[in-house]
Short mmCIF file of C-alpha atoms in Angstrom, two decimals:
data_model
loop_
_atom_site.label_atom_id
_atom_site.label_comp_id
_atom_site.label_asym_id
_atom_site.label_seq_id
_atom_site.Cartn_x
_atom_site.Cartn_y
_atom_site.Cartn_z
CA MET N 831 -9.57 -40.41 -25.26
CA GLN N 832 -10.93 -37.70 -22.62
CA LYS N 833 -14.52 -37.25 -22.65
CA THR N 834 -15.43 -33.77 -24.03
CA SER N 835 -15.67 -31.94 -20.78
CA ALA N 836 -11.95 -32.77 -19.44
CA ARG N 837 -10.67 -32.40 -22.88
CA LEU N 838 -12.07 -28.74 -23.07
CA LEU N 839 -10.89 -27.91 -19.32
CA ALA N 840 -7.64 -29.48 -20.06
CA LEU N 841 -7.34 -27.25 -23.62
CA LEU N 842 -8.66 -24.10 -21.64
CA SER N 843 -5.58 -24.64 -18.95
CA LEU N 844 -3.20 -24.68 -21.79
CA LEU N 845 -4.63 -21.48 -23.46
CA GLN N 846 -4.55 -19.99 -19.65
CA THR N 847 -0.59 -19.91 -20.00
CA HIS N 848 -0.89 -16.40 -22.12
CA ARG N 849 0.91 -17.93 -24.90
CA ASP N 850 0.75 -18.55 -28.41
CA TRP N 851 -0.14 -22.29 -29.33
CA SER N 852 -0.50 -23.97 -32.52
CA GLY N 853 -2.94 -26.06 -33.29
CA ASP N 854 -0.32 -29.27 -33.88
CA ASP N 855 1.20 -28.57 -30.04
CA LEU N 856 -2.45 -28.45 -28.69
CA ALA N 857 -3.16 -31.73 -30.65
CA GLY N 858 -0.01 -33.45 -29.40
CA ARG N 859 -0.48 -32.47 -25.97
CA LEU N 860 -4.33 -33.21 -25.47
CA GLY N 861 -3.79 -36.66 -27.51
CA ILE N 862 -6.37 -35.79 -30.00
CA THR N 863 -6.59 -34.40 -34.09
CA PRO N 864 -6.24 -30.84 -35.07
CA ARG N 865 -9.58 -31.23 -36.11
CA THR N 866 -11.12 -31.95 -32.79
CA VAL N 867 -9.06 -29.21 -31.37
CA ARG N 868 -10.73 -26.86 -33.99
CA ARG N 869 -13.83 -28.11 -32.93
CA ASP N 870 -12.70 -27.62 -29.11
CA ILE N 871 -12.09 -24.25 -29.66
CA ASP N 872 -15.31 -23.43 -31.27
CA ARG N 873 -16.83 -24.73 -28.06
CA LEU N 874 -14.88 -22.58 -26.12
CA ARG N 875 -15.79 -19.90 -27.87
CA GLU N 876 -19.89 -20.87 -27.57
CA LEU N 877 -19.13 -20.50 -23.67
CA GLY N 878 -17.64 -16.68 -24.01
CA TYR N 879 -14.06 -17.40 -24.23
CA PRO N 880 -12.36 -15.03 -26.35
CA VAL N 881 -9.72 -17.21 -28.44
CA ARG N 882 -8.42 -15.27 -30.88
CA ALA N 883 -7.05 -17.51 -33.68
CA THR N 884 -3.62 -16.43 -36.14
CA LYS N 885 -3.30 -17.59 -39.72
CA GLY N 886 -0.47 -19.70 -40.55
CA PRO N 887 0.56 -23.20 -41.70
CA SER N 888 -0.58 -25.11 -38.68
CA GLY N 889 -2.79 -21.89 -37.63
CA GLY N 890 -2.63 -20.48 -33.86
CA TYR N 891 -4.59 -19.70 -30.86
CA ARG N 892 -4.24 -17.38 -27.93
CA LEU N 893 -6.89 -16.76 -25.22
CA ASP N 894 -7.82 -12.96 -25.25
CA ALA N 895 -9.39 -10.17 -22.64
CA GLY N 896 -12.99 -10.26 -23.13
CA ALA N 897 -15.89 -7.77 -22.57
CA HIS N 898 -17.17 -9.91 -20.03
CA LEU N 899 -15.12 -12.66 -17.18
CA PRO N 900 -15.42 -16.13 -18.20
CA PRO N 901 -15.35 -18.95 -15.92
CA LEU N 902 -11.69 -19.54 -14.68
CA LEU N 903 -9.64 -23.07 -14.30
CA PHE N 904 -7.42 -23.07 -10.88
CA ASP N 905 -5.24 -25.74 -9.97
CA ASP N 906 -5.14 -26.73 -6.45
CA GLY N 907 -2.26 -24.35 -5.12
CA GLN N 908 -3.72 -21.52 -7.24
CA ALA N 909 -7.37 -22.00 -5.86
CA VAL N 910 -5.98 -21.91 -2.17
CA ALA N 911 -3.92 -19.51 -2.43
CA LEU N 912 -6.62 -17.01 -4.10
CA ALA N 913 -8.91 -18.24 -1.35
CA LEU N 914 -6.64 -16.97 1.62
CA ALA N 915 -5.85 -13.69 -0.65
CA LEU N 916 -10.15 -12.88 -0.29
CA ARG N 917 -10.18 -13.74 3.10
CA SER N 918 -7.21 -11.47 3.68
CA ALA N 919 -8.75 -8.82 2.03
CA ALA N 920 -12.19 -9.06 3.61
CA THR N 921 -11.33 -7.47 6.22
CA ASP N 922 -10.02 -4.28 4.46
CA ALA N 923 -12.24 -1.66 4.76
CA THR N 924 -12.13 -0.18 1.08
CA ILE N 925 -12.57 -3.42 -0.36
CA GLY N 926 -13.90 -5.89 2.25
CA GLU N 927 -17.51 -6.66 1.20
CA ASP N 928 -16.16 -7.14 -2.58
CA ALA N 929 -13.70 -9.46 -1.27
CA ALA N 930 -16.05 -11.05 0.76
CA ARG N 931 -18.62 -11.94 -2.32
CA ALA N 932 -15.87 -13.45 -4.04
CA LEU N 933 -14.92 -15.84 -1.47
CA VAL N 934 -18.27 -17.20 -0.94
CA ALA N 935 -18.42 -17.74 -5.06
CA VAL N 936 -14.70 -19.30 -5.07
CA ARG N 937 -15.60 -21.34 -1.71
CA GLN N 938 -18.78 -22.63 -3.14
CA VAL N 939 -17.06 -24.73 -6.23
CA MET N 940 -14.29 -25.97 -4.43
CA PRO N 941 -14.06 -29.92 -3.97
CA SER N 942 -14.68 -30.39 -0.58
CA ARG N 943 -10.85 -31.76 0.38
CA LEU N 944 -9.51 -27.87 -0.51
CA ARG N 945 -12.71 -26.06 0.99
CA ARG N 946 -11.73 -27.53 4.55
CA ARG N 947 -8.11 -26.14 4.20
CA ILE N 948 -9.38 -22.76 3.92
CA ASP N 949 -12.24 -23.37 6.66
CA THR N 950 -9.83 -24.20 8.77
CA LEU N 951 -7.75 -20.26 8.77
CA ARG N 952 -9.38 -17.44 10.47
CA VAL N 953 -8.09 -13.80 9.66
CA THR N 954 -9.08 -10.86 12.16
CA ALA N 955 -7.79 -7.25 11.26
CA VAL N 956 -6.02 -4.94 13.70
CA ARG N 957 -6.25 -1.55 12.76
CA PRO N 958 -3.28 0.58 13.66
CA PRO N 959 -3.49 3.07 16.34
CA GLY N 960 -5.17 6.21 15.05
CA ALA N 961 -6.67 4.75 11.99
CA GLY N 962 -10.28 5.26 13.52
CA SER N 963 -11.05 8.59 12.30
CA ALA N 964 -10.32 7.55 8.48
CA SER N 965 -13.18 7.05 5.92
CA PRO N 966 -13.33 4.02 4.01
CA VAL N 967 -12.26 5.00 0.26
CA GLY N 968 -14.62 3.66 -2.04
CA THR N 969 -13.37 1.26 -4.92
CA GLY N 970 -14.43 3.46 -8.00
CA LEU N 971 -11.95 6.35 -6.26
CA LEU N 972 -9.19 3.59 -6.56
CA ALA N 973 -10.07 2.52 -9.86
CA GLU N 974 -10.31 6.29 -11.35
CA LEU N 975 -6.95 6.93 -9.71
CA GLY N 976 -5.33 3.92 -10.83
CA ARG N 977 -6.59 5.01 -14.29
CA VAL N 978 -5.46 8.67 -14.24
CA ILE N 979 -1.88 7.31 -13.24
CA HIS N 980 -1.81 4.94 -16.25
CA ALA N 981 -3.26 7.65 -18.78
CA ARG N 982 -0.84 10.12 -17.08
CA GLU N 983 -3.63 12.47 -16.76
CA GLU N 984 -3.12 15.21 -14.71
CA LEU N 985 -6.14 15.37 -12.05
CA ARG N 986 -8.12 17.99 -10.35
CA PHE N 987 -9.67 17.70 -6.84
CA ASP N 988 -11.05 19.05 -3.92
CA TYR N 989 -9.25 17.58 -0.72
CA GLY N 990 -11.02 17.78 2.51
CA ASP N 991 -9.92 17.70 5.89
CA ASP N 992 -11.26 16.53 9.35
CA ASP N 993 -10.32 16.86 12.81
CA GLY N 994 -7.71 14.13 13.29
CA GLY N 995 -5.75 15.24 10.28
CA ALA N 996 -2.38 16.31 11.94
CA ALA N 997 -2.67 13.89 14.67
CA GLY N 998 -3.77 11.09 12.31
CA ALA N 999 -0.62 11.75 10.43
CA ALA N 1000 1.76 12.14 12.79
CA GLY N 1001 -0.01 8.62 14.08
CA ALA N 1002 0.71 6.88 11.27
CA ALA N 1003 4.28 7.95 11.41
CA GLY N 1004 5.00 6.75 14.69
CA VAL N 1005 6.44 9.39 16.10
CA SER N 1006 5.26 11.86 19.36
CA GLY N 1007 5.74 15.79 20.01
CA ALA N 1008 4.29 18.50 18.98
CA ALA N 1009 7.14 19.74 16.38
CA GLY N 1010 6.60 16.18 15.15
CA VAL N 1011 2.75 16.92 14.49
CA SER N 1012 3.14 19.87 12.57
CA ARG N 1013 6.19 18.34 10.67
CA ALA N 1014 3.90 15.64 9.73
CA ALA N 1015 1.38 18.11 8.61
CA GLY N 1016 3.26 19.55 6.01
CA ALA N 1017 5.03 16.51 4.84
CA VAL N 1018 2.50 14.50 3.86
CA GLY N 1019 -0.05 17.49 2.73
CA VAL N 1020 -2.91 16.53 4.94
CA ALA N 1021 -3.79 20.17 6.63
CA GLY N 1022 -6.01 21.18 3.66
CA ALA N 1023 -9.85 22.23 3.35
CA VAL N 1024 -11.97 22.29 0.56
CA GLY N 1025 -11.37 25.50 -1.55
CA ARG N 1026 -9.75 25.85 -4.43
CA PRO N 1027 -9.16 22.46 -6.32
CA ARG N 1028 -5.85 21.11 -6.03
CA ARG N 1029 -3.81 20.11 -9.37
CA VAL N 1030 -1.42 17.57 -9.52
CA GLN N 1031 0.17 14.93 -11.47
CA PRO N 1032 -0.83 11.55 -10.11
CA HIS N 1033 2.34 9.43 -10.00
CA HIS N 1034 1.89 6.53 -7.12
CA LEU N 1035 -1.24 4.79 -5.40
CA VAL N 1036 0.36 3.30 -2.22
CA THR N 1037 -0.76 1.53 1.03
CA TRP N 1038 0.35 3.25 4.53
CA ARG N 1039 -0.66 1.40 7.95
CA GLY N 1040 -3.97 0.85 6.97
CA ARG N 1041 -4.19 3.97 4.47
CA TRP N 1042 -4.28 4.46 0.55
CA TYR N 1043 -2.39 7.59 0.06
CA LEU N 1044 -1.74 9.46 -3.35
CA VAL N 1045 1.79 10.67 -4.50
CA ALA N 1046 1.81 13.08 -6.77
CA TRP N 1047 3.56 16.35 -8.01
CA ASP N 1048 1.33 19.25 -6.75
CA LEU N 1049 1.57 22.04 -9.99
CA ASP N 1050 0.47 24.70 -7.63
CA ARG N 1051 3.31 23.83 -5.27
CA ASP N 1052 5.82 23.06 -7.69
CA ASP N 1053 6.65 20.02 -4.90
CA TRP N 1054 5.83 16.50 -4.32
CA ARG N 1055 2.69 15.93 -1.79
CA THR N 1056 1.18 12.75 -0.34
CA PHE N 1057 -2.46 12.99 -0.46
CA ARG N 1058 -4.78 10.70 1.72
CA ALA N 1059 -6.64 8.99 -0.88
CA ASP N 1060 -10.36 9.16 1.63
CA ARG N 1061 -10.02 12.84 1.69
CA ILE N 1062 -9.82 12.94 -2.22
CA ARG N 1063 -12.91 14.44 -4.34
CA PRO N 1064 -11.84 14.40 -7.85
CA ARG N 1065 -13.49 16.97 -10.43
CA THR N 1066 -14.05 15.99 -13.92
CA PRO N 1067 -12.87 15.85 -16.59
CA ALA N 1068 -9.31 15.28 -16.07
CA GLY N 1069 -6.34 17.63 -17.16
CA PRO N 1070 -4.33 17.00 -19.92
CA ARG N 1071 -1.32 14.66 -20.12
CA PHE N 1072 1.99 14.76 -18.75
CA THR N 1073 5.47 13.14 -18.82
CA PRO N 1074 6.27 11.39 -15.29
CA ARG N 1075 8.82 13.40 -12.98
CA GLU N 1076 11.57 11.18 -11.22
CA LEU N 1077 10.31 10.31 -7.89
CA PRO N 1078 12.80 11.23 -4.85
CA GLY N 1079 14.47 8.32 -3.53
CA GLU N 1080 15.15 4.65 -4.32
CA ASP N 1081 11.67 4.18 -5.34
CA VAL N 1082 7.95 5.20 -4.01
CA ALA N 1083 8.43 2.79 -0.66
CA ALA N 1084 11.49 4.50 0.02
CA PHE N 1085 10.02 8.04 -0.73
CA VAL N 1086 6.71 7.64 1.21
CA ALA N 1087 8.81 5.93 4.53
CA GLY N 1088 11.06 9.27 4.06
CA ARG N 1089 7.86 11.61 3.84
CA PHE N 1090 6.24 10.03 7.15
CA ARG N 1091 9.86 10.55 8.97
CA GLY N 1092 10.29 14.22 7.98
CA THR N 1093 12.32 14.21 5.26
CA ASP N 1094 12.05 15.20 1.61
CA GLY N 1095 11.46 11.38 0.20
CA SER N 1096 14.97 10.99 -1.26
CA THR N 1097 15.96 9.09 2.05
CA THR N 1098 14.65 6.78 4.51
CA ASP N 1099 16.97 8.06 7.44
CA TRP N 1100 15.57 9.86 10.47
CA PRO N 1101 16.45 13.58 10.21
CA CYS N 1102 17.35 13.75 13.45
CA ARG N 1103 19.31 10.72 14.93
CA GLY N 1104 20.51 10.47 18.82
CA GLU N 1105 22.60 8.27 21.13
CA VAL N 1106 21.62 7.46 24.99
CA VAL N 1107 22.14 5.22 27.80
CA LEU N 1108 19.22 4.10 29.40
CA GLY N 1109 19.21 2.77 32.87
CA LEU N 1110 17.18 -0.12 31.84
CA PRO N 1111 17.85 -3.78 30.59
CA ALA N 1112 18.26 -4.41 27.14
CA GLU N 1113 15.72 -6.70 27.08
CA ALA N 1114 12.75 -4.30 28.82
CA VAL N 1115 13.55 -1.68 25.80
CA ALA N 1116 13.91 -3.28 22.91
CA PRO N 1117 10.23 -4.37 22.50
CA PHE N 1118 9.11 -0.66 22.59
CA ALA N 1119 12.56 1.03 20.38
CA ARG N 1120 10.73 0.36 16.91
CA ASP N 1121 13.74 0.71 14.39
CA GLY N 1122 16.08 2.08 16.93
CA ILE N 1123 19.13 0.02 17.88
CA VAL N 1124 19.43 -1.23 21.45
CA GLU N 1125 23.12 -2.62 22.82
CA GLU N 1126 23.40 -4.23 26.01
CA LEU N 1127 25.98 -2.77 28.04
CA GLY N 1128 25.11 -4.46 31.59
CA PRO N 1129 22.07 -6.25 33.70
CA ASP N 1130 20.45 -2.96 34.36
CA ARG N 1131 21.93 -0.50 31.28
CA CYS N 1132 21.50 -0.25 27.55
CA ARG N 1133 22.71 1.70 24.83
CA LEU N 1134 19.69 3.31 22.58
CA THR N 1135 20.37 4.71 19.11
CA LEU N 1136 16.86 6.17 18.03
CA GLY N 1137 15.46 8.67 15.15
CA SER N 1138 12.67 11.00 15.18
CA TRP N 1139 11.41 13.98 12.64
CA SER N 1140 12.59 16.49 15.16
CA TRP N 1141 15.17 16.75 18.30
CA THR N 1142 12.71 17.30 20.97
CA GLY N 1143 10.15 14.93 19.63
CA LEU N 1144 13.02 12.22 19.96
CA ALA N 1145 13.69 13.50 23.32
CA THR N 1146 10.15 13.16 24.06
CA THR N 1147 10.09 9.54 22.45
CA ILE N 1148 13.10 8.74 24.95
CA GLY N 1149 11.59 10.00 28.07
CA HIS N 1150 8.77 7.43 27.54
CA PHE N 1151 10.57 4.61 28.93
CA ASP N 1152 10.69 6.19 32.36
CA ALA N 1153 14.48 5.46 33.38
CA ASP N 1154 17.64 7.40 34.11
CA ILE N 1155 18.95 8.71 30.95
CA GLN N 1156 22.55 9.76 29.70
CA VAL N 1157 22.96 11.37 26.44
CA ILE N 1158 26.07 10.61 24.50
CA GLY N 1159 25.11 12.71 21.41
CA PRO N 1160 24.59 14.64 19.58
CA PRO N 1161 24.45 18.43 21.26
CA GLU N 1162 20.98 19.01 19.57
CA LEU N 1163 19.71 16.10 21.53
CA THR N 1164 20.86 17.68 25.00
CA GLY N 1165 19.77 20.63 23.91
CA ALA N 1166 16.34 19.47 23.17
CA PHE N 1167 16.21 17.32 26.94
CA ALA N 1168 17.07 20.93 28.38
CA GLU N 1169 14.26 22.69 26.86
CA LEU N 1170 11.65 20.26 28.35
CA ALA N 1171 13.20 20.20 31.68
CA ALA N 1172 12.39 23.97 31.61
CA ARG N 1173 9.26 23.74 30.14
CA TYR N 1174 8.07 20.72 32.74
CA ALA N 1175 9.75 22.57 35.44
CA ALA N 1176 7.76 25.39 34.72
CA ALA N 1177 4.58 23.15 34.51
CA ALA N 1178 5.39 22.05 37.83
CA ALA N 1179 5.66 25.31 39.28
CA GLY N 1180 2.37 26.82 37.39
CA ARG N 1181 4.12 29.03 35.41
CA ILE N 1182 3.73 29.51 31.86
CA GLN N 1183 7.11 28.69 29.61
CA VAL N 1184 7.84 30.34 26.66
CA SER N 1185 10.02 29.23 24.32
CA PRO N 1186 12.21 31.02 21.83
CA GLY N 1187 10.55 32.78 19.12
CA SER N 1188 6.94 32.00 20.25
CA THR N 1189 4.33 33.83 22.07
CA PRO N 1190 2.17 32.83 25.19
CA ALA N 1191 -1.37 32.44 24.66
CA PRO N 1192 -3.47 35.17 26.51
#
């Protein structure tokens, strides 16, 4: 028969599988008597494990959630996976400190053979361009946002802005161009100043390129909005409960990707997509084409199909390749190149180019 300590660990491992066990089943798996099972269950309870018993011919046991987190039992694979996840999370600006402390605690009780496997891994966080101005999001705020989403309670909050608001949105979406920046600010709802509190029905908490966002139905604007979590300051108490709405698009991932591409979130396709031939080899274009399609046409030519949230933004992005350009279509892309050409020619001549419908600066 196993020693009491080893038997208790084996019993705990069985109870952690989240199922009901009869006393006879546990006795058979552990090779002990039902009476010994009952005594070991009492020992686990004394150690703080909330084991619930059910009545019946053989009795039944289940490990319930308790008010405090008791010691847990992991096999080798689970322990390594947990440590790797914590090491990766330790690089996050939001939960990094808590993850690092948890990693120290886990590593401390690991067998030396597992500790060596963990110590060989080093993780370096590389922040995306434009993410430097983002403020850290506290775990308390994330927990509160998660709570109101789960409880389906309306949320009231103050929404602040910073100097990098619209530019940060454009950087997160990965598209350049003044028109794109303006459209991004409207699409993700970052251009709000602290004033009247926002009233929303929160639906999802998501991460996008190193930042946390709240996807919610804005009650005052009668539309979907995506709010940066680091700018949210919740007000209490929360509002009444609500019935969740159906999110546009296939799922929340598609909705968020679509919003950052300048659509209403019902599709992940770019609203503006064009095709050009560049005077560069395909291997020189492909690393910088993002989600575009590059087709080789010869040793020094390739076809590029690319999307953006505005025609001007698309033309500007294509111009970054610094090569001869032949526009295949559509006509809107040709018009955007013509507008940029006139604007750049005016700048080179020291003149002010006024776009249709705009007013020159004094």
